């Protein structure tokens, strides 16, 4: 089955620790994205990548980092510099920036 | 500024019709998307409009008026499984990034 997989579904971390969220796709999509979803707000773009070994900051990149070493993978690291990391994180991919995006199931991160 | 407005919550009855509105003010426009999202799950693509008019896809239809900065999603023959949030997103033409509304939570009652 083709699709986009995020893991884990739920993640708990202590304050001050870095944590990495996984995102893998086997759709052969060039573009990948990370969004953050908070209650009562629209999705906000953290980082995006149009092609392997290249990525760009989105609207709320501070406190986050990404890598795109392989076409299939786009992991997101939430660093201790992120002031309010507890949120629902969604990874998505698309053929290009001008086509519809397919989303993973999301990772709910709780920092205690 | 950039802004997308949708009602926060709507309630409708099973078997009925509901219209979810979306108004937008963006610096550019290169298409409008509607996604469905069940609680705690991934958004799934419903429709895409880039030209004015109505796009029909089964029980769901989406309308766009670029001059008014307005779109709606029309859901017919409502089913309990249609209870979900419906997200409106506008693609800007400058960088192809999507600007998202906060979503409309649709509650279907028997």
JSON list of N, CA and C in Angstrom, two decimals, chain A residues 21-102:
[
{"chain": "A", "resi": 21, "resn": "UNK", "atom": "N", "xyz": [10.60, 13.26, 15.31]},
{"chain": "A", "resi": 21, "resn": "UNK", "atom": "CA", "xyz": [9.39, 12.64, 14.78]},
{"chain": "A", "resi": 21, "resn": "UNK", "atom": "C", "xyz": [9.70, 12.10, 13.38]},
{"chain": "A", "resi": 22, "resn": "UNK", "atom": "N", "xyz": [9.26, 10.88, 13.15]},
{"chain": "A", "resi": 22, "resn": "UNK", "atom": "CA", "xyz": [9.56, 10.21, 11.88]},
{"chain": "A", "resi": 22, "resn": "UNK", "atom": "C", "xyz": [8.45, 10.44, 10.86]},
{"chain": "A", "resi": 23, "resn": "UNK", "atom": "N", "xyz": [8.83, 10.57, 9.59]},
{"chain": "A", "resi": 23, "resn": "UNK", "atom": "CA", "xyz": [7.88, 10.67, 8.48]},
{"chain": "A", "resi": 23, "resn": "UNK", "atom": "C", "xyz": [8.49, 9.97, 7.27]},
{"chain": "A", "resi": 24, "resn": "UNK", "atom": "N", "xyz": [7.80, 8.95, 6.78]},
{"chain": "A", "resi": 24, "resn": "UNK", "atom": "CA", "xyz": [8.27, 8.18, 5.63]},
{"chain": "A", "resi": 24, "resn": "UNK", "atom": "C", "xyz": [7.14, 8.08, 4.61]},
{"chain": "A", "resi": 25, "resn": "UNK", "atom": "N", "xyz": [7.46, 8.24, 3.33]},
{"chain": "A", "resi": 25, "resn": "UNK", "atom": "CA", "xyz": [6.46, 8.08, 2.27]},
{"chain": "A", "resi": 25, "resn": "UNK", "atom": "C", "xyz": [7.00, 7.20, 1.15]},
{"chain": "A", "resi": 26, "resn": "UNK", "atom": "N", "xyz": [6.10, 6.39, 0.60]},
{"chain": "A", "resi": 26, "resn": "UNK", "atom": "CA", "xyz": [6.48, 5.53, -0.53]},
{"chain": "A", "resi": 26, "resn": "UNK", "atom": "C", "xyz": [5.65, 5.88, -1.76]},
{"chain": "A", "resi": 27, "resn": "UNK", "atom": "N", "xyz": [5.26, 7.15, -1.87]},
{"chain": "A", "resi": 27, "resn": "UNK", "atom": "CA", "xyz": [4.46, 7.63, -2.99]},
{"chain": "A", "resi": 27, "resn": "UNK", "atom": "C", "xyz": [5.33, 8.22, -4.10]},
{"chain": "A", "resi": 28, "resn": "UNK", "atom": "N", "xyz": [6.62, 8.24, -3.88]},
{"chain": "A", "resi": 28, "resn": "UNK", "atom": "CA", "xyz": [7.58, 8.82, -4.84]},
{"chain": "A", "resi": 28, "resn": "UNK", "atom": "C", "xyz": [7.35, 10.32, -5.03]},
{"chain": "A", "resi": 29, "resn": "UNK", "atom": "N", "xyz": [6.83, 10.96, -3.98]},
{"chain": "A", "resi": 29, "resn": "UNK", "atom": "CA", "xyz": [6.60, 12.40, -4.04]},
{"chain": "A", "resi": 29, "resn": "UNK", "atom": "C", "xyz": [7.90, 13.16, -3.83]},
{"chain": "A", "resi": 30, "resn": "UNK", "atom": "N", "xyz": [8.02, 14.27, -4.57]},
{"chain": "A", "resi": 30, "resn": "UNK", "atom": "CA", "xyz": [9.20, 15.11, -4.42]},
{"chain": "A", "resi": 30, "resn": "UNK", "atom": "C", "xyz": [9.10, 16.03, -3.20]},
{"chain": "A", "resi": 31, "resn": "UNK", "atom": "N", "xyz": [7.91, 16.57, -2.97]},
{"chain": "A", "resi": 31, "resn": "UNK", "atom": "CA", "xyz": [7.75, 17.58, -1.92]},
{"chain": "A", "resi": 31, "resn": "UNK", "atom": "C", "xyz": [7.24, 16.95, -0.63]},
{"chain": "A", "resi": 32, "resn": "UNK", "atom": "N", "xyz": [7.78, 17.42, 0.49]},
{"chain": "A", "resi": 32, "resn": "UNK", "atom": "CA", "xyz": [7.33, 16.98, 1.81]},
{"chain": "A", "resi": 32, "resn": "UNK", "atom": "C", "xyz": [7.23, 18.19, 2.73]},
{"chain": "A", "resi": 33, "resn": "UNK", "atom": "N", "xyz": [6.34, 18.07, 3.73]},
{"chain": "A", "resi": 33, "resn": "UNK", "atom": "CA", "xyz": [6.01, 19.20, 4.58]},
{"chain": "A", "resi": 33, "resn": "UNK", "atom": "C", "xyz": [5.82, 18.73, 6.03]},
{"chain": "A", "resi": 34, "resn": "UNK", "atom": "N", "xyz": [6.07, 19.65, 6.95]},
{"chain": "A", "resi": 34, "resn": "UNK", "atom": "CA", "xyz": [5.70, 19.45, 8.34]},
{"chain": "A", "resi": 34, "resn": "UNK", "atom": "C", "xyz": [4.81, 20.61, 8.77]},
{"chain": "A", "resi": 35, "resn": "UNK", "atom": "N", "xyz": [3.65, 20.24, 9.36]},
{"chain": "A", "resi": 35, "resn": "UNK", "atom": "CA", "xyz": [2.72, 21.21, 9.90]},
{"chain": "A", "resi": 35, "resn": "UNK", "atom": "C", "xyz": [2.52, 20.96, 11.38]},
{"chain": "A", "resi": 36, "resn": "UNK", "atom": "N", "xyz": [2.14, 22.01, 12.05]},
{"chain": "A", "resi": 36, "resn": "UNK", "atom": "CA", "xyz": [1.73, 21.92, 13.45]},
{"chain": "A", "resi": 36, "resn": "UNK", "atom": "C", "xyz": [0.26, 22.32, 13.51]},
{"chain": "A", "resi": 37, "resn": "UNK", "atom": "N", "xyz": [-0.52, 21.55, 14.29]},
{"chain": "A", "resi": 37, "resn": "UNK", "atom": "CA", "xyz": [-1.95, 21.86, 14.44]},
{"chain": "A", "resi": 37, "resn": "UNK", "atom": "C", "xyz": [-2.26, 22.05, 15.91]},
{"chain": "A", "resi": 38, "resn": "UNK", "atom": "N", "xyz": [-2.78, 23.22, 16.25]},
{"chain": "A", "resi": 38, "resn": "UNK", "atom": "CA", "xyz": [-3.20, 23.54, 17.61]},
{"chain": "A", "resi": 38, "resn": "UNK", "atom": "C", "xyz": [-4.70, 23.82, 17.60]},
{"chain": "A", "resi": 39, "resn": "UNK", "atom": "N", "xyz": [-5.37, 23.56, 18.73]},
{"chain": "A", "resi": 39, "resn": "UNK", "atom": "CA", "xyz": [-6.83, 23.77, 18.79]},
{"chain": "A", "resi": 39, "resn": "UNK", "atom": "C", "xyz": [-7.21, 25.19, 18.41]},
{"chain": "A", "resi": 40, "resn": "UNK", "atom": "N", "xyz": [-8.23, 25.31, 17.55]},
{"chain": "A", "resi": 40, "resn": "UNK", "atom": "CA", "xyz": [-8.74, 26.62, 17.19]},
{"chain": "A", "resi": 40, "resn": "UNK", "atom": "C", "xyz": [-7.89, 27.38, 16.19]},
{"chain": "A", "resi": 41, "resn": "UNK", "atom": "N", "xyz": [-6.86, 26.74, 15.67]},
{"chain": "A", "resi": 41, "resn": "UNK", "atom": "CA", "xyz": [-6.00, 27.41, 14.69]},
{"chain": "A", "resi": 41, "resn": "UNK", "atom": "C", "xyz": [-5.87, 26.57, 13.43]},
{"chain": "A", "resi": 42, "resn": "UNK", "atom": "N", "xyz": [-5.57, 27.24, 12.33]},
{"chain": "A", "resi": 42, "resn": "UNK", "atom": "CA", "xyz": [-5.28, 26.52, 11.10]},
{"chain": "A", "resi": 42, "resn": "UNK", "atom": "C", "xyz": [-3.93, 25.84, 11.17]},
{"chain": "A", "resi": 43, "resn": "UNK", "atom": "N", "xyz": [-3.69, 24.93, 10.25]},
{"chain": "A", "resi": 43, "resn": "UNK", "atom": "CA", "xyz": [-2.37, 24.29, 10.17]},
{"chain": "A", "resi": 43, "resn": "UNK", "atom": "C", "xyz": [-1.32, 25.35, 9.90]},
{"chain": "A", "resi": 44, "resn": "UNK", "atom": "N", "xyz": [-0.20, 25.22, 10.59]},
{"chain": "A", "resi": 44, "resn": "UNK", "atom": "CA", "xyz": [0.90, 26.16, 10.38]},
{"chain": "A", "resi": 44, "resn": "UNK", "atom": "C", "xyz": [2.13, 25.40, 9.88]},
{"chain": "A", "resi": 45, "resn": "UNK", "atom": "N", "xyz": [2.75, 25.94, 8.85]},
{"chain": "A", "resi": 45, "resn": "UNK", "atom": "CA", "xyz": [3.87, 25.27, 8.19]},
{"chain": "A", "resi": 45, "resn": "UNK", "atom": "C", "xyz": [5.16, 25.50, 8.97]},
{"chain": "A", "resi": 46, "resn": "UNK", "atom": "N", "xyz": [5.85, 24.39, 9.28]},
{"chain": "A", "resi": 46, "resn": "UNK", "atom": "CA", "xyz": [7.09, 24.46, 10.03]},
{"chain": "A", "resi": 46, "resn": "UNK", "atom": "C", "xyz": [8.28, 24.47, 9.06]},
{"chain": "A", "resi": 47, "resn": "UNK", "atom": "N", "xyz": [8.37, 23.45, 8.25]},
{"chain": "A", "resi": 47, "resn": "UNK", "atom": "CA", "xyz": [9.41, 23.32, 7.23]},
{"chain": "A", "resi": 47, "resn": "UNK", "atom": "C", "xyz": [8.81, 22.61, 6.02]},
{"chain": "A", "resi": 48, "resn": "UNK", "atom": "N", "xyz": [9.42, 22.83, 4.87]},
{"chain": "A", "resi": 48, "resn": "UNK", "atom": "CA", "xyz": [9.05, 22.07, 3.69]},
{"chain": "A", "resi": 48, "resn": "UNK", "atom": "C", "xyz": [10.29, 21.80, 2.84]},
{"chain": "A", "resi": 49, "resn": "UNK", "atom": "N", "xyz": [10.17, 20.76, 2.02]},
{"chain": "A", "resi": 49, "resn": "UNK", "atom": "CA", "xyz": [11.28, 20.36, 1.17]},
{"chain": "A", "resi": 49, "resn": "UNK", "atom": "C", "xyz": [10.73, 20.04, -0.22]},
{"chain": "A", "resi": 50, "resn": "UNK", "atom": "N", "xyz": [11.28, 20.65, -1.22]},
{"chain": "A", "resi": 50, "resn": "UNK", "atom": "CA", "xyz": [10.81, 20.42, -2.59]},
{"chain": "A", "resi": 50, "resn": "UNK", "atom": "C", "xyz": [11.59, 19.31, -3.27]},
{"chain": "A", "resi": 51, "resn": "UNK", "atom": "N", "xyz": [12.76, 19.00, -2.72]},
{"chain": "A", "resi": 51, "resn": "UNK", "atom": "CA", "xyz": [13.61, 18.01, -3.37]},
{"chain": "A", "resi": 51, "resn": "UNK", "atom": "C", "xyz": [14.63, 17.51, -2.35]},
{"chain": "A", "resi": 52, "resn": "UNK", "atom": "N", "xyz": [15.19, 16.36, -2.61]},
{"chain": "A", "resi": 52, "resn": "UNK", "atom": "CA", "xyz": [16.18, 15.79, -1.70]},
{"chain": "A", "resi": 52, "resn": "UNK", "atom": "C", "xyz": [17.33, 16.76, -1.47]},
{"chain": "A", "resi": 53, "resn": "UNK", "atom": "N", "xyz": [17.82, 16.78, -0.22]},
{"chain": "A", "resi": 53, "resn": "UNK", "atom": "CA", "xyz": [18.95, 17.62, 0.19]},
{"chain": "A", "resi": 53, "resn": "UNK", "atom": "C", "xyz": [18.66, 19.11, 0.14]},
{"chain": "A", "resi": 54, "resn": "UNK", "atom": "N", "xyz": [17.38, 19.45, 0.13]},
{"chain": "A", "resi": 54, "resn": "UNK", "atom": "CA", "xyz": [17.01, 20.87, 0.15]},
{"chain": "A", "resi": 54, "resn": "UNK", "atom": "C", "xyz": [15.76, 21.04, 0.99]},
{"chain": "A", "resi": 55, "resn": "UNK", "atom": "N", "xyz": [15.72, 22.05, 1.84]},
{"chain": "A", "resi": 55, "resn": "UNK", "atom": "CA", "xyz": [14.52, 22.34, 2.62]},
{"chain": "A", "resi": 55, "resn": "UNK", "atom": "C", "xyz": [14.49, 23.83, 2.95]},
{"chain": "A", "resi": 56, "resn": "UNK", "atom": "N", "xyz": [13.27, 24.30, 3.23]},
{"chain": "A", "resi": 56, "resn": "UNK", "atom": "CA", "xyz": [13.05, 25.73, 3.49]},
{"chain": "A", "resi": 56, "resn": "UNK", "atom": "C", "xyz": [12.26, 25.91, 4.77]},
{"chain": "A", "resi": 57, "resn": "UNK", "atom": "N", "xyz": [12.49, 27.00, 5.45]},
{"chain": "A", "resi": 57, "resn": "UNK", "atom": "CA", "xyz": [11.72, 27.32, 6.65]},
{"chain": "A", "resi": 57, "resn": "UNK", "atom": "C", "xyz": [10.31, 27.74, 6.26]},
{"chain": "A", "resi": 58, "resn": "UNK", "atom": "N", "xyz": [9.37, 27.32, 7.09]},
{"chain": "A", "resi": 58, "resn": "UNK", "atom": "CA", "xyz": [8.01, 27.79, 6.95]},
{"chain": "A", "resi": 58, "resn": "UNK", "atom": "C", "xyz": [7.77, 28.96, 7.88]},
{"chain": "A", "resi": 59, "resn": "UNK", "atom": "N", "xyz": [6.54, 29.12, 8.29]},
{"chain": "A", "resi": 59, "resn": "UNK", "atom": "CA", "xyz": [6.17, 30.28, 9.10]},
{"chain": "A", "resi": 59, "resn": "UNK", "atom": "C", "xyz": [6.62, 30.20, 10.55]},
{"chain": "A", "resi": 60, "resn": "UNK", "atom": "N", "xyz": [6.80, 28.96, 11.06]},
{"chain": "A", "resi": 60, "resn": "UNK", "atom": "CA", "xyz": [7.11, 28.82, 12.50]},
{"chain": "A", "resi": 60, "resn": "UNK", "atom": "C", "xyz": [8.28, 27.87, 12.72]},
{"chain": "A", "resi": 61, "resn": "UNK", "atom": "N", "xyz": [9.39, 28.09, 12.01]},
{"chain": "A", "resi": 61, "resn": "UNK", "atom": "CA", "xyz": [10.52, 27.16, 12.05]},
{"chain": "A", "resi": 61, "resn": "UNK", "atom": "C", "xyz": [11.36, 27.23, 13.32]},
{"chain": "A", "resi": 62, "resn": "UNK", "atom": "N", "xyz": [11.24, 28.29, 14.08]},
{"chain": "A", "resi": 62, "resn": "UNK", "atom": "CA", "xyz": [12.10, 28.45, 15.25]},
{"chain": "A", "resi": 62, "resn": "UNK", "atom": "C", "xyz": [11.91, 27.34, 16.27]},
{"chain": "A", "resi": 63, "resn": "UNK", "atom": "N", "xyz": [13.02, 26.71, 16.66]},
{"chain": "A", "resi": 63, "resn": "UNK", "atom": "CA", "xyz": [12.95, 25.63, 17.64]},
{"chain": "A", "resi": 63, "resn": "UNK", "atom": "C", "xyz": [12.79, 24.26, 17.01]},
{"chain": "A", "resi": 64, "resn": "UNK", "atom": "N", "xyz": [12.78, 24.21, 15.69]},
{"chain": "A", "resi": 64, "resn": "UNK", "atom": "CA", "xyz": [12.65, 22.95, 14.95]},
{"chain": "A", "resi": 64, "resn": "UNK", "atom": "C", "xyz": [13.82, 22.79, 13.98]},
{"chain": "A", "resi": 65, "resn": "UNK", "atom": "N", "xyz": [14.12, 21.54, 13.62]},
{"chain": "A", "resi": 65, "resn": "UNK", "atom": "CA", "xyz": [15.09, 21.29, 12.55]},
{"chain": "A", "resi": 65, "resn": "UNK", "atom": "C", "xyz": [14.65, 20.07, 11.76]},
{"chain": "A", "resi": 66, "resn": "UNK", "atom": "N", "xyz": [15.08, 19.99, 10.51]},
{"chain": "A", "resi": 66, "resn": "UNK", "atom": "CA", "xyz": [14.71, 18.87, 9.63]},
{"chain": "A", "resi": 66, "resn": "UNK", "atom": "C", "xyz": [15.93, 18.45, 8.82]},
{"chain": "A", "resi": 67, "resn": "UNK", "atom": "N", "xyz": [15.79, 17.31, 8.16]},
{"chain": "A", "resi": 67, "resn": "UNK", "atom": "CA", "xyz": [16.78, 16.86, 7.18]},
{"chain": "A", "resi": 67, "resn": "UNK", "atom": "C", "xyz": [16.03, 16.16, 6.06]},
{"chain": "A", "resi": 68, "resn": "UNK", "atom": "N", "xyz": [16.64, 16.13, 4.87]},
{"chain": "A", "resi": 68, "resn": "UNK", "atom": "CA", "xyz": [16.03, 15.42, 3.73]},
{"chain": "A", "resi": 68, "resn": "UNK", "atom": "C", "xyz": [17.16, 14.72, 2.97]},
{"chain": "A", "resi": 69, "resn": "UNK", "atom": "N", "xyz": [17.69, 13.70, 3.60]},
{"chain": "A", "resi": 69, "resn": "UNK", "atom": "CA", "xyz": [18.80, 12.95, 3.00]},
{"chain": "A", "resi": 69, "resn": "UNK", "atom": "C", "xyz": [18.32, 11.92, 2.00]},
{"chain": "A", "resi": 70, "resn": "UNK", "atom": "N", "xyz": [17.07, 11.50, 2.15]},
{"chain": "A", "resi": 70, "resn": "UNK", "atom": "CA", "xyz": [16.48, 10.54, 1.22]},
{"chain": "A", "resi": 70, "resn": "UNK", "atom": "C", "xyz": [15.13, 11.06, 0.76]},
{"chain": "A", "resi": 71, "resn": "UNK", "atom": "N", "xyz": [14.73, 10.71, -0.43]},
{"chain": "A", "resi": 71, "resn": "UNK", "atom": "CA", "xyz": [13.46, 11.19, -0.97]},
{"chain": "A", "resi": 71, "resn": "UNK", "atom": "C", "xyz": [12.30, 10.72, -0.10]},
{"chain": "A", "resi": 72, "resn": "UNK", "atom": "N", "xyz": [12.42, 9.53, 0.49]},
{"chain": "A", "resi": 72, "resn": "UNK", "atom": "CA", "xyz": [11.31, 8.94, 1.22]},
{"chain": "A", "resi": 72, "resn": "UNK", "atom": "C", "xyz": [11.13, 9.47, 2.63]},
{"chain": "A", "resi": 73, "resn": "UNK", "atom": "N", "xyz": [12.15, 10.14, 3.16]},
{"chain": "A", "resi": 73, "resn": "UNK", "atom": "CA", "xyz": [12.16, 10.44, 4.59]},
{"chain": "A", "resi": 73, "resn": "UNK", "atom": "C", "xyz": [12.36, 11.93, 4.88]},
{"chain": "A", "resi": 74, "resn": "UNK", "atom": "N", "xyz": [11.62, 12.43, 5.86]},
{"chain": "A", "resi": 74, "resn": "UNK", "atom": "CA", "xyz": [11.71, 13.85, 6.21]},
{"chain": "A", "resi": 74, "resn": "UNK", "atom": "C", "xyz": [11.49, 13.99, 7.73]},
{"chain": "A", "resi": 75, "resn": "UNK", "atom": "N", "xyz": [12.45, 13.59, 8.54]},
{"chain": "A", "resi": 75, "resn": "UNK", "atom": "CA", "xyz": [12.27, 13.65, 10.00]},
{"chain": "A", "resi": 75, "resn": "UNK", "atom": "C", "xyz": [12.32, 15.07, 10.54]},
{"chain": "A", "resi": 76, "resn": "UNK", "atom": "N", "xyz": [11.54, 15.29, 11.59]},
{"chain": "A", "resi": 76, "resn": "UNK", "atom": "CA", "xyz": [11.47, 16.59, 12.26]},
{"chain": "A", "resi": 76, "resn": "UNK", "atom": "C", "xyz": [11.99, 16.46, 13.68]},
{"chain": "A", "resi": 77, "resn": "UNK", "atom": "N", "xyz": [12.93, 17.30, 14.05]},
{"chain": "A", "resi": 77, "resn": "UNK", "atom": "CA", "xyz": [13.43, 17.34, 15.42]},
{"chain": "A", "resi": 77, "resn": "UNK", "atom": "C", "xyz": [12.86, 18.56, 16.13]},
{"chain": "A", "resi": 78, "resn": "UNK", "atom": "N", "xyz": [12.21, 18.30, 17.25]},
{"chain": "A", "resi": 78, "resn": "UNK", "atom": "CA", "xyz": [11.71, 19.38, 18.09]},
{"chain": "A", "resi": 78, "resn": "UNK", "atom": "C", "xyz": [12.77, 19.60, 19.17]},
{"chain": "A", "resi": 79, "resn": "UNK", "atom": "N", "xyz": [13.39, 20.75, 19.15]},
{"chain": "A", "resi": 79, "resn": "UNK", "atom": "CA", "xyz": [14.50, 20.99, 20.08]},
{"chain": "A", "resi": 79, "resn": "UNK", "atom": "C", "xyz": [14.00, 21.65, 21.36]},
{"chain": "A", "resi": 80, "resn": "UNK", "atom": "N", "xyz": [14.90, 21.72, 22.32]},
{"chain": "A", "resi": 80, "resn": "UNK", "atom": "CA", "xyz": [14.54, 22.34, 23.61]},
{"chain": "A", "resi": 80, "resn": "UNK", "atom": "C", "xyz": [14.32, 23.85, 23.46]},
{"chain": "A", "resi": 81, "resn": "UNK", "atom": "N", "xyz": [14.70, 24.40, 22.30]},
{"chain": "A", "resi": 81, "resn": "UNK", "atom": "CA", "xyz": [14.49, 25.83, 22.06]},
{"chain": "A", "resi": 81, "resn": "UNK", "atom": "C", "xyz": [13.05, 26.16, 21.70]},
{"chain": "A", "resi": 82, "resn": "UNK", "atom": "N", "xyz": [12.26, 25.14, 21.38]},
{"chain": "A", "resi": 82, "resn": "UNK", "atom": "CA", "xyz": [10.85, 25.37, 21.05]},
{"chain": "A", "resi": 82, "resn": "UNK", "atom": "C", "xyz": [10.09, 25.62, 22.35]},
{"chain": "A", "resi": 83, "resn": "UNK", "atom": "N", "xyz": [9.51, 26.80, 22.48]},
{"chain": "A", "resi": 83, "resn": "UNK", "atom": "CA", "xyz": [8.93, 27.23, 23.76]},
{"chain": "A", "resi": 83, "resn": "UNK", "atom": "C", "xyz": [7.66, 26.50, 24.13]},
{"chain": "A", "resi": 84, "resn": "UNK", "atom": "N", "xyz": [6.89, 26.08, 23.17]},
{"chain": "A", "resi": 84, "resn": "UNK", "atom": "CA", "xyz": [5.60, 25.45, 23.44]},
{"chain": "A", "resi": 84, "resn": "UNK", "atom": "C", "xyz": [5.42, 24.26, 22.50]},
{"chain": "A", "resi": 85, "resn": "UNK", "atom": "N", "xyz": [6.13, 23.16, 22.74]},
{"chain": "A", "resi": 85, "resn": "UNK", "atom": "CA", "xyz": [6.17, 22.08, 21.77]},
{"chain": "A", "resi": 85, "resn": "UNK", "atom": "C", "xyz": [4.96, 21.14, 21.78]},
{"chain": "A", "resi": 86, "resn": "UNK", "atom": "N", "xyz": [4.17, 21.17, 22.84]},
{"chain": "A", "resi": 86, "resn": "UNK", "atom": "CA", "xyz": [3.03, 20.26, 22.91]},
{"chain": "A", "resi": 86, "resn": "UNK", "atom": "C", "xyz": [2.03, 20.62, 21.82]},
{"chain": "A", "resi": 87, "resn": "UNK", "atom": "N", "xyz": [1.78, 19.67, 20.90]},
{"chain": "A", "resi": 87, "resn": "UNK", "atom": "CA", "xyz": [0.90, 19.93, 19.75]},
{"chain": "A", "resi": 87, "resn": "UNK", "atom": "C", "xyz": [0.72, 18.64, 18.97]},
{"chain": "A", "resi": 88, "resn": "UNK", "atom": "N", "xyz": [-0.13, 18.71, 17.95]},
{"chain": "A", "resi": 88, "resn": "UNK", "atom": "CA", "xyz": [-0.34, 17.62, 17.01]},
{"chain": "A", "resi": 88, "resn": "UNK", "atom": "C", "xyz": [0.46, 17.96, 15.75]},
{"chain": "A", "resi": 89, "resn": "UNK", "atom": "N", "xyz": [1.38, 17.07, 15.37]},
{"chain": "A", "resi": 89, "resn": "UNK", "atom": "CA", "xyz": [2.27, 17.34, 14.24]},
{"chain": "A", "resi": 89, "resn": "UNK", "atom": "C", "xyz": [1.87, 16.47, 13.06]},
{"chain": "A", "resi": 90, "resn": "UNK", "atom": "N", "xyz": [1.72, 17.10, 11.92]},
{"chain": "A", "resi": 90, "resn": "UNK", "atom": "CA", "xyz": [1.31, 16.41, 10.70]},
{"chain": "A", "resi": 90, "resn": "UNK", "atom": "C", "xyz": [2.37, 16.54, 9.63]},
{"chain": "A", "resi": 91, "resn": "UNK", "atom": "N", "xyz": [2.70, 15.41, 9.02]},
{"chain": "A", "resi": 91, "resn": "UNK", "atom": "CA", "xyz": [3.62, 15.37, 7.89]},
{"chain": "A", "resi": 91, "resn": "UNK", "atom": "C", "xyz": [2.79, 15.16, 6.63]},
{"chain": "A", "resi": 92, "resn": "UNK", "atom": "N", "xyz": [3.20, 15.75, 5.53]},
{"chain": "A", "resi": 92, "resn": "UNK", "atom": "CA", "xyz": [2.47, 15.60, 4.28]},
{"chain": "A", "resi": 92, "resn": "UNK", "atom": "C", "xyz": [3.46, 15.53, 3.12]},
{"chain": "A", "resi": 93, "resn": "UNK", "atom": "N", "xyz": [2.98, 15.01, 2.00]},
{"chain": "A", "resi": 93, "resn": "UNK", "atom": "CA", "xyz": [3.81, 14.97, 0.80]},
{"chain": "A", "resi": 93, "resn": "UNK", "atom": "C", "xyz": [2.95, 15.23, -0.42]},
{"chain": "A", "resi": 94, "resn": "UNK", "atom": "N", "xyz": [3.59, 15.65, -1.50]},
{"chain": "A", "resi": 94, "resn": "UNK", "atom": "CA", "xyz": [2.87, 15.90, -2.74]},
{"chain": "A", "resi": 94, "resn": "UNK", "atom": "C", "xyz": [3.84, 15.75, -3.91]},
{"chain": "A", "resi": 95, "resn": "UNK", "atom": "N", "xyz": [3.29, 15.62, -5.12]},
{"chain": "A", "resi": 95, "resn": "UNK", "atom": "CA", "xyz": [4.13, 15.52, -6.30]},
{"chain": "A", "resi": 95, "resn": "UNK", "atom": "C", "xyz": [4.98, 16.78, -6.46]},
{"chain": "A", "resi": 96, "resn": "UNK", "atom": "N", "xyz": [4.36, 17.89, -6.22]},
{"chain": "A", "resi": 96, "resn": "UNK", "atom": "CA", "xyz": [5.06, 19.17, -6.31]},
{"chain": "A", "resi": 96, "resn": "UNK", "atom": "C", "xyz": [4.33, 20.17, -5.44]},
{"chain": "A", "resi": 97, "resn": "UNK", "atom": "N", "xyz": [4.83, 21.38, -5.42]},
{"chain": "A", "resi": 97, "resn": "UNK", "atom": "CA", "xyz": [4.23, 22.39, -4.56]},
{"chain": "A", "resi": 97, "resn": "UNK", "atom": "C", "xyz": [2.85, 22.82, -5.07]},
{"chain": "A", "resi": 98, "resn": "UNK", "atom": "N", "xyz": [2.49, 22.47, -6.31]},
{"chain": "A", "resi": 98, "resn": "UNK", "atom": "CA", "xyz": [1.23, 22.93, -6.87]},
{"chain": "A", "resi": 98, "resn": "UNK", "atom": "C", "xyz": [0.20, 21.81, -7.00]},
{"chain": "A", "resi": 99, "resn": "UNK", "atom": "N", "xyz": [0.37, 20.73, -6.25]},
{"chain": "A", "resi": 99, "resn": "UNK", "atom": "CA", "xyz": [-0.61, 19.64, -6.27]},
{"chain": "A", "resi": 99, "resn": "UNK", "atom": "C", "xyz": [-1.09, 19.35, -4.85]},
{"chain": "A", "resi": 100, "resn": "UNK", "atom": "N", "xyz": [-2.19, 18.59, -4.74]},
{"chain": "A", "resi": 100, "resn": "UNK", "atom": "CA", "xyz": [-2.75, 18.36, -3.41]},
{"chain": "A", "resi": 100, "resn": "UNK", "atom": "C", "xyz": [-1.81, 17.52, -2.57]},
{"chain": "A", "resi": 101, "resn": "UNK", "atom": "N", "xyz": [-1.86, 17.75, -1.29]},
{"chain": "A", "resi": 101, "resn": "UNK", "atom": "CA", "xyz": [-1.00, 17.06, -0.34]},
{"chain": "A", "resi": 101, "resn": "UNK", "atom": "C", "xyz": [-1.71, 15.87, 0.28]},
{"chain": "A", "resi": 102, "resn": "UNK", "atom": "N", "xyz": [-0.94, 14.84, 0.56]},
{"chain": "A", "resi": 102, "resn": "UNK", "atom": "CA", "xyz": [-1.42, 13.65, 1.27]},
{"chain": "A", "resi": 102, "resn": "UNK", "atom": "C", "xyz": [-0.77, 13.68, 2.65]}
]
